Backbone atoms as SQL, in Angstrom:
CREATE TABLE atoms (id INTEGER PRIMARY KEY, chain TEXT, resi INTEGER, resn TEXT, atom TEXT, x REAL, y REAL, z REAL);
INSERT INTO atoms VALUES
  (1, 'A', 1, 'SER', 'N', 8.726, -25.413, 16.916),
  (2, 'A', 1, 'SER', 'CA', 9.180, -24.890, 15.224),
  (3, 'A', 1, 'SER', 'C', 9.086, -24.255, 15.118),
  (4, 'A', 2, 'MET', 'N', 9.311, -22.726, 14.019),
  (5, 'A', 2, 'MET', 'CA', 8.877, -21.893, 13.816),
  (6, 'A', 2, 'MET', 'C', 7.699, -22.352, 12.398),
  (7, 'A', 3, 'GLY', 'N', 7.505, -23.794, 11.505),
  (8, 'A', 3, 'GLY', 'CA', 6.075, -23.653, 11.087),
  (9, 'A', 3, 'GLY', 'C', 5.648, -23.334, 11.365),
  (10, 'A', 4, 'VAL', 'N', 4.552, -24.325, 12.512),
  (11, 'A', 4, 'VAL', 'CA', 3.651, -24.831, 12.772),
  (12, 'A', 4, 'VAL', 'C', 2.732, -22.977, 13.990),
  (13, 'A', 5, 'ALA', 'N', 4.183, -22.771, 14.159),
  (14, 'A', 5, 'ALA', 'CA', 3.625, -20.630, 14.454),
  (15, 'A', 5, 'ALA', 'C', 2.654, -20.106, 12.938),
  (16, 'A', 6, 'VAL', 'N', 3.753, -20.757, 11.955),
  (17, 'A', 6, 'VAL', 'CA', 3.391, -20.063, 11.045),
  (18, 'A', 6, 'VAL', 'C', 2.305, -20.029, 9.697),
  (19, 'A', 7, 'SER', 'N', 1.479, -21.795, 10.358),
  (20, 'A', 7, 'SER', 'CA', 0.422, -22.441, 10.352),
  (21, 'A', 7, 'SER', 'C', -0.514, -22.342, 11.182),
  (22, 'A', 8, 'GLU', 'N', -0.663, -22.582, 12.451),
  (23, 'A', 8, 'GLU', 'CA', -1.622, -21.661, 12.670),
  (24, 'A', 8, 'GLU', 'C', -2.158, -20.673, 13.197),
  (25, 'A', 9, 'ARG', 'N', -1.123, -18.991, 12.297),
  (26, 'A', 9, 'ARG', 'CA', -1.266, -17.802, 11.643),
  (27, 'A', 9, 'ARG', 'C', -2.087, -17.670, 10.927),
  (28, 'A', 10, 'ARG', 'N', -1.575, -18.719, 10.594),
  (29, 'A', 10, 'ARG', 'CA', -2.870, -18.350, 8.808),
  (30, 'A', 10, 'ARG', 'C', -3.998, -19.232, 8.583),
  (31, 'A', 11, 'ALA', 'N', -4.504, -17.929, 8.451),
  (32, 'A', 11, 'ALA', 'CA', -6.354, -18.457, 8.859),
  (33, 'A', 11, 'ALA', 'C', -6.889, -19.493, 8.032),
  (34, 'A', 12, 'HIS', 'N', -6.165, -19.247, 6.584),
  (35, 'A', 12, 'HIS', 'CA', -7.353, -19.446, 5.402),
  (36, 'A', 12, 'HIS', 'C', -6.075, -20.505, 4.700),
  (37, 'A', 13, 'GLU', 'N', -6.007, -21.537, 4.231),
  (38, 'A', 13, 'GLU', 'CA', -5.861, -21.931, 3.125),
  (39, 'A', 13, 'GLU', 'C', -4.762, -20.869, 1.655),
  (40, 'A', 14, 'ARG', 'N', -3.703, -21.121, 1.585),
  (41, 'A', 14, 'ARG', 'CA', -3.036, -19.835, 0.033),
  (42, 'A', 14, 'ARG', 'C', -3.470, -21.055, -0.732),
  (43, 'A', 15, 'ALA', 'N', -4.347, -19.546, -2.153),
  (44, 'A', 15, 'ALA', 'CA', -4.052, -20.226, -3.622),
  (45, 'A', 15, 'ALA', 'C', -2.951, -20.742, -3.464),
  (46, 'A', 16, 'ALA', 'N', -2.708, -21.334, -4.942),
  (47, 'A', 16, 'ALA', 'CA', -2.132, -21.852, -5.716),
  (48, 'A', 16, 'ALA', 'C', -0.651, -20.904, -5.993),
  (49, 'A', 17, 'ASP', 'N', 0.775, -21.190, -6.133),
  (50, 'A', 17, 'ASP', 'CA', 1.699, -20.055, -6.363),
  (51, 'A', 17, 'ASP', 'C', 1.161, -19.590, -7.395),
  (52, 'A', 18, 'GLU', 'N', 0.805, -20.763, -8.598),
  (53, 'A', 18, 'GLU', 'CA', 0.838, -20.258, -10.098),
  (54, 'A', 18, 'GLU', 'C', 0.144, -19.561, -10.993),
  (55, 'A', 19, 'TRP', 'N', -2.396, -19.486, -9.421),
  (56, 'A', 19, 'TRP', 'CA', -2.746, -19.038, -9.847),
  (57, 'A', 19, 'TRP', 'C', -1.871, -17.425, -9.448),
  (58, 'A', 20, 'CYS', 'N', -1.403, -17.466, -8.055),
  (59, 'A', 20, 'CYS', 'CA', -0.704, -16.225, -7.924),
  (60, 'A', 20, 'CYS', 'C', 0.350, -15.645, -8.964),
  (61, 'A', 21, 'ARG', 'N', 0.984, -16.516, -9.344),
  (62, 'A', 21, 'ARG', 'CA', 1.719, -15.614, -10.929),
  (63, 'A', 21, 'ARG', 'C', 0.459, -14.897, -11.752),
  (64, 'A', 22, 'SER', 'N', -0.236, -16.150, -12.403),
  (65, 'A', 22, 'SER', 'CA', -0.479, -15.915, -13.555),
  (66, 'A', 22, 'SER', 'C', -1.830, -14.390, -13.739),
  (67, 'A', 23, 'ALA', 'N', -2.029, -14.007, -12.154),
  (68, 'A', 23, 'ALA', 'CA', -3.000, -12.924, -12.290),
  (69, 'A', 23, 'ALA', 'C', -2.676, -12.337, -12.401),
  (70, 'A', 24, 'ARG', 'N', -3.597, -11.304, -13.023),
  (71, 'A', 24, 'ARG', 'CA', -2.948, -9.230, -12.919),
  (72, 'A', 24, 'ARG', 'C', -4.004, -9.250, -11.675),
  (73, 'A', 25, 'ALA', 'N', -3.106, -8.104, -11.009),
  (74, 'A', 25, 'ALA', 'CA', -3.859, -7.288, -10.335),
  (75, 'A', 25, 'ALA', 'C', -3.532, -6.029, -10.062),
  (76, 'A', 26, 'SER', 'N', -4.215, -5.174, -9.784),
  (77, 'A', 26, 'SER', 'CA', -3.730, -3.894, -9.206),
  (78, 'A', 26, 'SER', 'C', -4.638, -2.928, -8.191),
  (79, 'A', 27, 'LEU', 'N', -4.085, -2.352, -7.589),
  (80, 'A', 27, 'LEU', 'CA', -4.543, -1.412, -5.968),
  (81, 'A', 27, 'LEU', 'C', -5.239, -0.325, -7.161),
  (82, 'A', 28, 'ARG', 'N', -7.061, 0.034, -6.753),
  (83, 'A', 28, 'ARG', 'CA', -7.390, 1.299, -7.708),
  (84, 'A', 28, 'ARG', 'C', -6.264, 2.450, -6.418),
  (85, 'A', 29, 'PRO', 'N', -6.383, 3.179, -7.464),
  (86, 'A', 29, 'PRO', 'CA', -6.980, 3.718, -8.997),
  (87, 'A', 29, 'PRO', 'C', -5.247, 2.606, -9.691),
  (88, 'A', 30, 'GLY', 'N', -5.766, 2.224, -9.970),
  (89, 'A', 30, 'GLY', 'CA', -4.368, 1.040, -11.146),
  (90, 'A', 30, 'GLY', 'C', -3.159, 0.799, -10.540),
  (91, 'A', 31, 'CYS', 'N', -3.088, 0.873, -9.480),
  (92, 'A', 31, 'CYS', 'CA', -1.879, 1.194, -9.216),
  (93, 'A', 31, 'CYS', 'C', -1.270, -0.731, -9.355),
  (94, 'A', 32, 'PRO', 'N', -0.695, -1.052, -10.411),
  (95, 'A', 32, 'PRO', 'CA', 0.070, -2.618, -10.243),
  (96, 'A', 32, 'PRO', 'C', 0.787, -3.877, -8.941),
  (97, 'A', 33, 'ILE', 'N', 0.681, -3.944, -9.072),
  (98, 'A', 33, 'ILE', 'CA', 0.778, -5.152, -7.437),
  (99, 'A', 33, 'ILE', 'C', 1.050, -6.362, -8.285),
  (100, 'A', 34, 'ALA', 'N', 2.039, -7.343, -7.804),
  (101, 'A', 34, 'ALA', 'CA', 2.517, -8.275, -8.002),
  (102, 'A', 34, 'ALA', 'C', 1.381, -9.323, -6.251),
  (103, 'A', 35, 'ILE', 'N', 0.877, -10.226, -6.679),
  (104, 'A', 35, 'ILE', 'CA', 0.438, -11.178, -5.214),
  (105, 'A', 35, 'ILE', 'C', 1.109, -12.208, -4.751),
  (106, 'A', 36, 'VAL', 'N', 2.184, -11.811, -3.466),
  (107, 'A', 36, 'VAL', 'CA', 3.071, -12.564, -3.881),
  (108, 'A', 36, 'VAL', 'C', 2.230, -14.109, -3.131),
  (109, 'A', 37, 'ASN', 'N', 0.834, -13.657, -2.030),
  (110, 'A', 37, 'ASN', 'CA', -0.218, -14.929, -2.262),
  (111, 'A', 37, 'ASN', 'C', -0.701, -14.654, -0.887),
  (112, 'A', 38, 'ILE', 'N', -2.296, -15.382, -1.360),
  (113, 'A', 38, 'ILE', 'CA', -3.500, -14.561, -0.988),
  (114, 'A', 38, 'ILE', 'C', -4.341, -16.186, -0.681),
  (115, 'A', 39, 'SER', 'N', -5.570, -15.565, 0.269),
  (116, 'A', 39, 'SER', 'CA', -6.627, -16.875, 0.410),
  (117, 'A', 39, 'SER', 'C', -7.627, -16.545, 0.004),
  (118, 'A', 40, 'ARG', 'N', -8.643, -16.606, 1.172),
  (119, 'A', 40, 'ARG', 'CA', -10.206, -16.516, 0.897),
  (120, 'A', 40, 'ARG', 'C', -9.651, -14.860, 2.109),
  (121, 'A', 41, 'GLY', 'N', -9.193, -14.854, 3.058),
  (122, 'A', 41, 'GLY', 'CA', -9.895, -13.871, 3.883),
  (123, 'A', 41, 'GLY', 'C', -8.589, -12.733, 3.938),
  (124, 'A', 42, 'GLY', 'N', -7.286, -13.047, 3.309),
  (125, 'A', 42, 'GLY', 'CA', -6.510, -11.767, 2.429),
  (126, 'A', 42, 'GLY', 'C', -5.645, -11.940, 1.640),
  (127, 'A', 43, 'ALA', 'N', -4.743, -11.175, 0.983),
  (128, 'A', 43, 'ALA', 'CA', -3.346, -11.162, 0.687),
  (129, 'A', 43, 'ALA', 'C', -2.823, -10.610, 1.004),
  (130, 'A', 44, 'LEU', 'N', -0.896, -10.911, 0.132),
  (131, 'A', 44, 'LEU', 'CA', 0.073, -10.379, 1.020),
  (132, 'A', 44, 'LEU', 'C', 0.408, -9.721, -0.998),
  (133, 'A', 45, 'VAL', 'N', 0.311, -8.668, -0.418),
  (134, 'A', 45, 'VAL', 'CA', 0.669, -7.950, -2.573),
  (135, 'A', 45, 'VAL', 'C', 2.112, -7.009, -2.568),
  (136, 'A', 46, 'GLU', 'N', 2.792, -6.977, -3.369),
  (137, 'A', 46, 'GLU', 'CA', 4.313, -6.484, -3.221),
  (138, 'A', 46, 'GLU', 'C', 3.855, -5.109, -4.583),
  (139, 'A', 47, 'GLY', 'N', 4.235, -3.720, -4.367),
  (140, 'A', 47, 'GLY', 'CA', 4.407, -3.472, -5.156),
  (141, 'A', 47, 'GLY', 'C', 4.239, -2.157, -4.331),
  (142, 'A', 48, 'PRO', 'N', 5.316, -0.733, -6.242),
  (143, 'A', 48, 'PRO', 'CA', 5.771, 0.164, -6.163),
  (144, 'A', 48, 'PRO', 'C', 5.627, 1.267, -4.875),
  (145, 'A', 49, 'GLN', 'N', 3.634, 1.564, -4.100),
  (146, 'A', 49, 'GLN', 'CA', 3.535, 2.483, -3.578),
  (147, 'A', 49, 'GLN', 'C', 3.218, 1.973, -1.799),
  (148, 'A', 50, 'PRO', 'N', 3.613, 3.124, -1.113),
  (149, 'A', 50, 'PRO', 'CA', 3.928, 2.493, -0.181),
  (150, 'A', 50, 'PRO', 'C', 2.353, 2.389, 0.381),
  (151, 'A', 51, 'MET', 'N', 1.947, 1.629, 1.143),
  (152, 'A', 51, 'MET', 'CA', -0.047, 1.204, 1.504),
  (153, 'A', 51, 'MET', 'C', -0.018, 1.809, 2.926),
  (154, 'A', 52, 'ARG', 'N', -0.983, 3.168, 3.350),
  (155, 'A', 52, 'ARG', 'CA', -1.138, 2.941, 4.555),
  (156, 'A', 52, 'ARG', 'C', -1.257, 2.216, 5.353),
  (157, 'A', 53, 'PRO', 'N', -1.157, 1.179, 6.483),
  (158, 'A', 53, 'PRO', 'CA', -1.547, 1.034, 7.620),
  (159, 'A', 53, 'PRO', 'C', -3.473, 1.381, 7.828),
  (160, 'A', 54, 'GLY', 'N', -4.119, 0.813, 7.840),
  (161, 'A', 54, 'GLY', 'CA', -5.836, 1.256, 8.104),
  (162, 'A', 54, 'GLY', 'C', -6.325, 2.060, 7.324),
  (163, 'A', 55, 'THR', 'N', -5.890, 1.847, 5.861),
  (164, 'A', 55, 'THR', 'CA', -6.437, 2.504, 4.408),
  (165, 'A', 55, 'THR', 'C', -7.542, 1.854, 4.232),
  (166, 'A', 56, 'ARG', 'N', -8.474, 2.092, 3.331),
  (167, 'A', 56, 'ARG', 'CA', -9.316, 0.752, 2.560),
  (168, 'A', 56, 'ARG', 'C', -9.236, 1.154, 0.624),
  (169, 'A', 57, 'VAL', 'N', -8.723, -0.567, 0.510),
  (170, 'A', 57, 'VAL', 'CA', -8.282, -0.277, -0.499),
  (171, 'A', 57, 'VAL', 'C', -8.839, -1.145, -1.484),
  (172, 'A', 58, 'MET', 'N', -9.252, -1.483, -2.175),
  (173, 'A', 58, 'MET', 'CA', -10.326, -2.586, -3.390),
  (174, 'A', 58, 'MET', 'C', -9.241, -3.009, -4.210),
  (175, 'A', 59, 'LEU', 'N', -9.107, -4.246, -4.270),
  (176, 'A', 59, 'LEU', 'CA', -7.878, -5.058, -4.913),
  (177, 'A', 59, 'LEU', 'C', -7.964, -5.401, -6.031),
  (178, 'A', 60, 'GLN', 'N', -8.261, -5.339, -7.539),
  (179, 'A', 60, 'GLN', 'CA', -8.663, -5.562, -8.449),
  (180, 'A', 60, 'GLN', 'C', -8.425, -6.381, -9.051),
  (181, 'A', 61, 'ILE', 'N', -8.415, -7.971, -9.805),
  (182, 'A', 61, 'ILE', 'CA', -8.054, -8.468, -9.738),
  (183, 'A', 61, 'ILE', 'C', -8.465, -9.211, -11.223),
  (184, 'A', 62, 'ALA', 'N', -7.772, -9.938, -12.406),
  (185, 'A', 62, 'ALA', 'CA', -7.804, -10.247, -13.332),
  (186, 'A', 62, 'ALA', 'C', -6.593, -11.611, -14.116),
  (187, 'A', 63, 'THR', 'N', -8.133, -11.988, -14.765),
  (188, 'A', 63, 'THR', 'CA', -7.857, -14.140, -14.379),
  (189, 'A', 63, 'THR', 'C', -7.991, -13.784, -16.460),
  (190, 'A', 64, 'ALA', 'N', -7.652, -14.995, -16.349),
  (191, 'A', 64, 'ALA', 'CA', -7.571, -15.645, -17.464),
  (192, 'A', 64, 'ALA', 'C', -9.427, -15.277, -18.321),
  (193, 'A', 65, 'THR', 'N', -9.707, -16.759, -17.144),
  (194, 'A', 65, 'THR', 'CA', -11.008, -16.492, -17.105),
  (195, 'A', 65, 'THR', 'C', -12.199, -15.493, -16.502),
  (196, 'A', 66, 'THR', 'N', -11.355, -14.839, -16.238),
  (197, 'A', 66, 'THR', 'CA', -12.699, -13.285, -14.339),
  (198, 'A', 66, 'THR', 'C', -12.084, -12.250, -14.390),
  (199, 'A', 67, 'ALA', 'N', -12.864, -11.978, -13.807),
  (200, 'A', 67, 'ALA', 'CA', -12.226, -9.877, -13.154),
  (201, 'A', 67, 'ALA', 'C', -13.026, -9.857, -11.657),
  (202, 'A', 68, 'PHE', 'N', -12.198, -9.187, -10.775),
  (203, 'A', 68, 'PHE', 'CA', -13.012, -9.158, -10.279),
  (204, 'A', 68, 'PHE', 'C', -12.196, -7.930, -8.930),
  (205, 'A', 69, 'GLY', 'N', -12.938, -7.613, -8.020),
  (206, 'A', 69, 'GLY', 'CA', -12.989, -6.136, -7.211),
  (207, 'A', 69, 'GLY', 'C', -13.479, -6.903, -5.668),
  (208, 'A', 70, 'LEU', 'N', -12.143, -7.116, -4.913),
  (209, 'A', 70, 'LEU', 'CA', -11.986, -7.175, -3.422),
  (210, 'A', 70, 'LEU', 'C', -11.960, -6.077, -2.191),
  (211, 'A', 71, 'SER', 'N', -12.923, -6.127, -1.732),
  (212, 'A', 71, 'SER', 'CA', -12.403, -4.467, -0.685),
  (213, 'A', 71, 'SER', 'C', -11.624, -4.742, 0.286),
  (214, 'A', 72, 'ALA', 'N', -10.882, -4.072, 1.037),
  (215, 'A', 72, 'ALA', 'CA', -9.480, -4.960, 1.818),
  (216, 'A', 72, 'ALA', 'C', -9.405, -3.491, 2.306),
  (217, 'A', 73, 'ILE', 'N', -8.469, -3.976, 3.831),
  (218, 'A', 73, 'ILE', 'CA', -8.773, -3.197, 5.293),
  (219, 'A', 73, 'ILE', 'C', -6.400, -3.645, 4.514),
  (220, 'A', 74, 'VAL', 'N', -6.017, -2.243, 4.635),
  (221, 'A', 74, 'VAL', 'CA', -4.399, -2.415, 4.397),
  (222, 'A', 74, 'VAL', 'C', -3.479, -3.322, 6.574),
  (223, 'A', 75, 'VAL', 'N', -3.304, -4.373, 6.812),
  (224, 'A', 75, 'VAL', 'CA', -2.734, -4.637, 8.425),
  (225, 'A', 75, 'VAL', 'C', -1.709, -3.754, 8.016),
  (226, 'A', 76, 'ARG', 'N', -0.740, -4.134, 7.784),
  (227, 'A', 76, 'ARG', 'CA', 0.812, -3.181, 7.571),
  (228, 'A', 76, 'ARG', 'C', 1.298, -3.644, 6.532),
  (229, 'A', 77, 'CYS', 'N', 2.700, -2.477, 6.755),
  (230, 'A', 77, 'CYS', 'CA', 2.802, -2.195, 5.356),
  (231, 'A', 77, 'CYS', 'C', 4.712, -2.030, 5.692),
  (232, 'A', 78, 'GLY', 'N', 5.672, -2.897, 4.790),
  (233, 'A', 78, 'GLY', 'CA', 7.463, -2.190, 5.110),
  (234, 'A', 78, 'GLY', 'C', 7.326, -2.470, 4.004),
  (235, 'A', 79, 'VAL', 'N', 8.978, -1.798, 3.576),
  (236, 'A', 79, 'VAL', 'CA', 9.543, -2.475, 2.688),
  (237, 'A', 79, 'VAL', 'C', 10.180, -3.876, 2.372),
  (238, 'A', 80, 'GLY', 'N', 9.875, -4.535, 0.867),
  (239, 'A', 80, 'GLY', 'CA', 9.708, -6.573, 0.826),
  (240, 'A', 80, 'GLY', 'C', 11.043, -6.227, 0.187),
  (241, 'A', 81, 'ALA', 'N', 11.051, -5.063, -1.197),
  (242, 'A', 81, 'ALA', 'CA', 12.601, -5.134, -0.825),
  (243, 'A', 81, 'ALA', 'C', 13.145, -3.653, -2.146),
  (244, 'A', 82, 'LEU', 'N', 14.482, -3.919, -2.089),
  (245, 'A', 82, 'LEU', 'CA', 15.268, -2.335, -1.907),
  (246, 'A', 82, 'LEU', 'C', 16.032, -3.177, -3.457),
  (247, 'A', 83, 'SER', 'N', 15.839, -2.675, -4.945),
  (248, 'A', 83, 'SER', 'CA', 16.723, -2.951, -5.844),
  (249, 'A', 83, 'SER', 'C', 17.179, -1.977, -7.122),
  (250, 'A', 84, 'ALA', 'N', 18.564, -1.519, -7.370),
  (251, 'A', 84, 'ALA', 'CA', 18.875, -1.115, -8.358),
  (252, 'A', 84, 'ALA', 'C', 18.143, -0.221, -9.564),
  (253, 'A', 85, 'GLN', 'N', 16.806, -1.597, -9.770),
  (254, 'A', 85, 'GLN', 'CA', 16.013, -1.888, -11.313),
  (255, 'A', 85, 'GLN', 'C', 15.141, -1.230, -10.655),
  (256, 'A', 86, 'ASP', 'N', 14.734, -1.561, -9.699),
  (257, 'A', 86, 'ASP', 'CA', 12.964, -1.075, -9.455),
  (258, 'A', 86, 'ASP', 'C', 12.624, -0.431, -8.167),
  (259, 'A', 87, 'GLY', 'N', 14.121, 0.235, -8.021),
  (260, 'A', 87, 'GLY', 'CA', 13.786, 1.613, -6.049),
  (261, 'A', 87, 'GLY', 'C', 12.953, -0.157, -5.012),
  (262, 'A', 88, 'VAL', 'N', 12.088, 0.877, -4.833),
  (263, 'A', 88, 'VAL', 'CA', 11.386, 0.444, -3.824),
  (264, 'A', 88, 'VAL', 'C', 11.078, -0.615, -3.738),
  (265, 'A', 89, 'ILE', 'N', 10.459, -1.793, -3.614),
  (266, 'A', 89, 'ILE', 'CA', 9.108, -2.718, -3.568),
  (267, 'A', 89, 'ILE', 'C', 8.302, -2.604, -2.285),
  (268, 'A', 90, 'TYR', 'N', 7.409, -2.493, -1.922),
  (269, 'A', 90, 'TYR', 'CA', 6.614, -2.348, -0.713),
  (270, 'A', 90, 'TYR', 'C', 6.270, -3.476, -0.623),
  (271, 'A', 91, 'ARG', 'N', 5.859, -4.275, 1.215),
  (272, 'A', 91, 'ARG', 'CA', 5.082, -5.802, 0.806),
  (273, 'A', 91, 'ARG', 'C', 3.531, -5.130, 1.424),
  (274, 'A', 92, 'GLY', 'N', 2.927, -5.517, 1.752),
  (275, 'A', 92, 'GLY', 'CA', 1.455, -5.102, 2.409),
  (276, 'A', 92, 'GLY', 'C', 0.321, -6.208, 2.883),
  (277, 'A', 93, 'ALA', 'N', -0.001, -6.417, 3.826),
  (278, 'A', 93, 'ALA', 'CA', -0.605, -7.595, 4.565),
  (279, 'A', 93, 'ALA', 'C', -2.511, -6.566, 3.806),
  (280, 'A', 94, 'LEU', 'N', -2.682, -7.422, 3.239),
  (281, 'A', 94, 'LEU', 'CA', -4.363, -6.984, 3.124),
  (282, 'A', 94, 'LEU', 'C', -5.411, -7.809, 4.318),
  (283, 'A', 95, 'ARG', 'N', -6.264, -7.302, 4.670),
  (284, 'A', 95, 'ARG', 'CA', -7.726, -7.880, 5.508),
  (285, 'A', 95, 'ARG', 'C', -9.195, -7.913, 4.482),
  (286, 'A', 96, 'PHE', 'N', -9.428, -9.133, 4.395),
  (287, 'A', 96, 'PHE', 'CA', -10.554, -8.575, 3.087),
  (288, 'A', 96, 'PHE', 'C', -12.324, -8.464, 4.486),
  (289, 'A', 97, 'ASP', 'N', -12.691, -7.230, 3.874),
  (290, 'A', 97, 'ASP', 'CA', -13.543, -6.864, 3.731),
  (291, 'A', 97, 'ASP', 'C', -15.016, -8.449, 4.549),
  (292, 'A', 98, 'GLU', 'N', -14.724, -9.019, 3.126),
  (293, 'A', 98, 'GLU', 'CA', -16.514, -9.635, 2.448),
  (294, 'A', 98, 'GLU', 'C', -15.669, -11.070, 3.382),
  (295, 'A', 99, 'ARG', 'N', -16.410, -11.565, 4.469),
  (296, 'A', 99, 'ARG', 'CA', -16.215, -13.462, 4.289),
  (297, 'A', 99, 'ARG', 'C', -16.763, -14.584, 3.313),
  (298, 'A', 100, 'ARG', 'N', -17.177, -13.960, 2.224),
  (299, 'A', 100, 'ARG', 'CA', -17.523, -14.958, 0.672),
  (300, 'A', 100, 'ARG', 'C', -16.663, -16.114, 1.034),
  (301, 'A', 101, 'ASP', 'N', -16.601, -16.968, 0.369),
  (302, 'A', 101, 'ASP', 'CA', -15.383, -17.522, -0.034),
  (303, 'A', 101, 'ASP', 'C', -15.500, -17.198, -1.866),
  (304, 'A', 102, 'TRP', 'N', -14.405, -15.481, -1.781),
  (305, 'A', 102, 'TRP', 'CA', -14.848, -15.406, -3.364),
  (306, 'A', 102, 'TRP', 'C', -13.711, -16.802, -3.965),
  (307, 'A', 103, 'THR', 'N', -12.846, -17.724, -3.631),
  (308, 'A', 103, 'THR', 'CA', -12.478, -18.219, -4.102),
  (309, 'A', 103, 'THR', 'C', -12.911, -19.279, -4.962),
  (310, 'A', 104, 'ARG', 'N', -14.493, -19.941, -4.767),
  (311, 'A', 104, 'ARG', 'CA', -14.979, -20.066, -5.381),
  (312, 'A', 104, 'ARG', 'C', -15.832, -19.651, -6.595),
  (313, 'A', 105, 'ASP', 'N', -15.485, -18.794, -6.600),
  (314, 'A', 105, 'ASP', 'CA', -15.813, -17.665, -7.567),
  (315, 'A', 105, 'ASP', 'C', -14.487, -17.706, -9.053),
  (316, 'A', 106, 'VAL', 'N', -13.903, -19.031, -8.871),
  (317, 'A', 106, 'VAL', 'CA', -12.076, -17.937, -9.761),
  (318, 'A', 106, 'VAL', 'C', -12.100, -19.748, -10.286);
């Protein structure tokens, strides 16, 4: 079934949805983005700017209790949504450089 393939492809547990919604995130130099989901190994993000695959980015995250940056590579990017209000919303997959478990710090 589809569900099996999806769970096998995902190497790391995802952070809780509520955490993703409450966290404020941006890609340097400060373009605000939304975290769709995030794990120890990477994140799926959405924002108004296209993200070029192969590009190194810094994902900056701020929560109520902490702020930190994660260096990442853009693995892929596509149009996530089109809306009359916001225009094109791009969805990009990021792979974090560091294998440390940053989720322990939050």
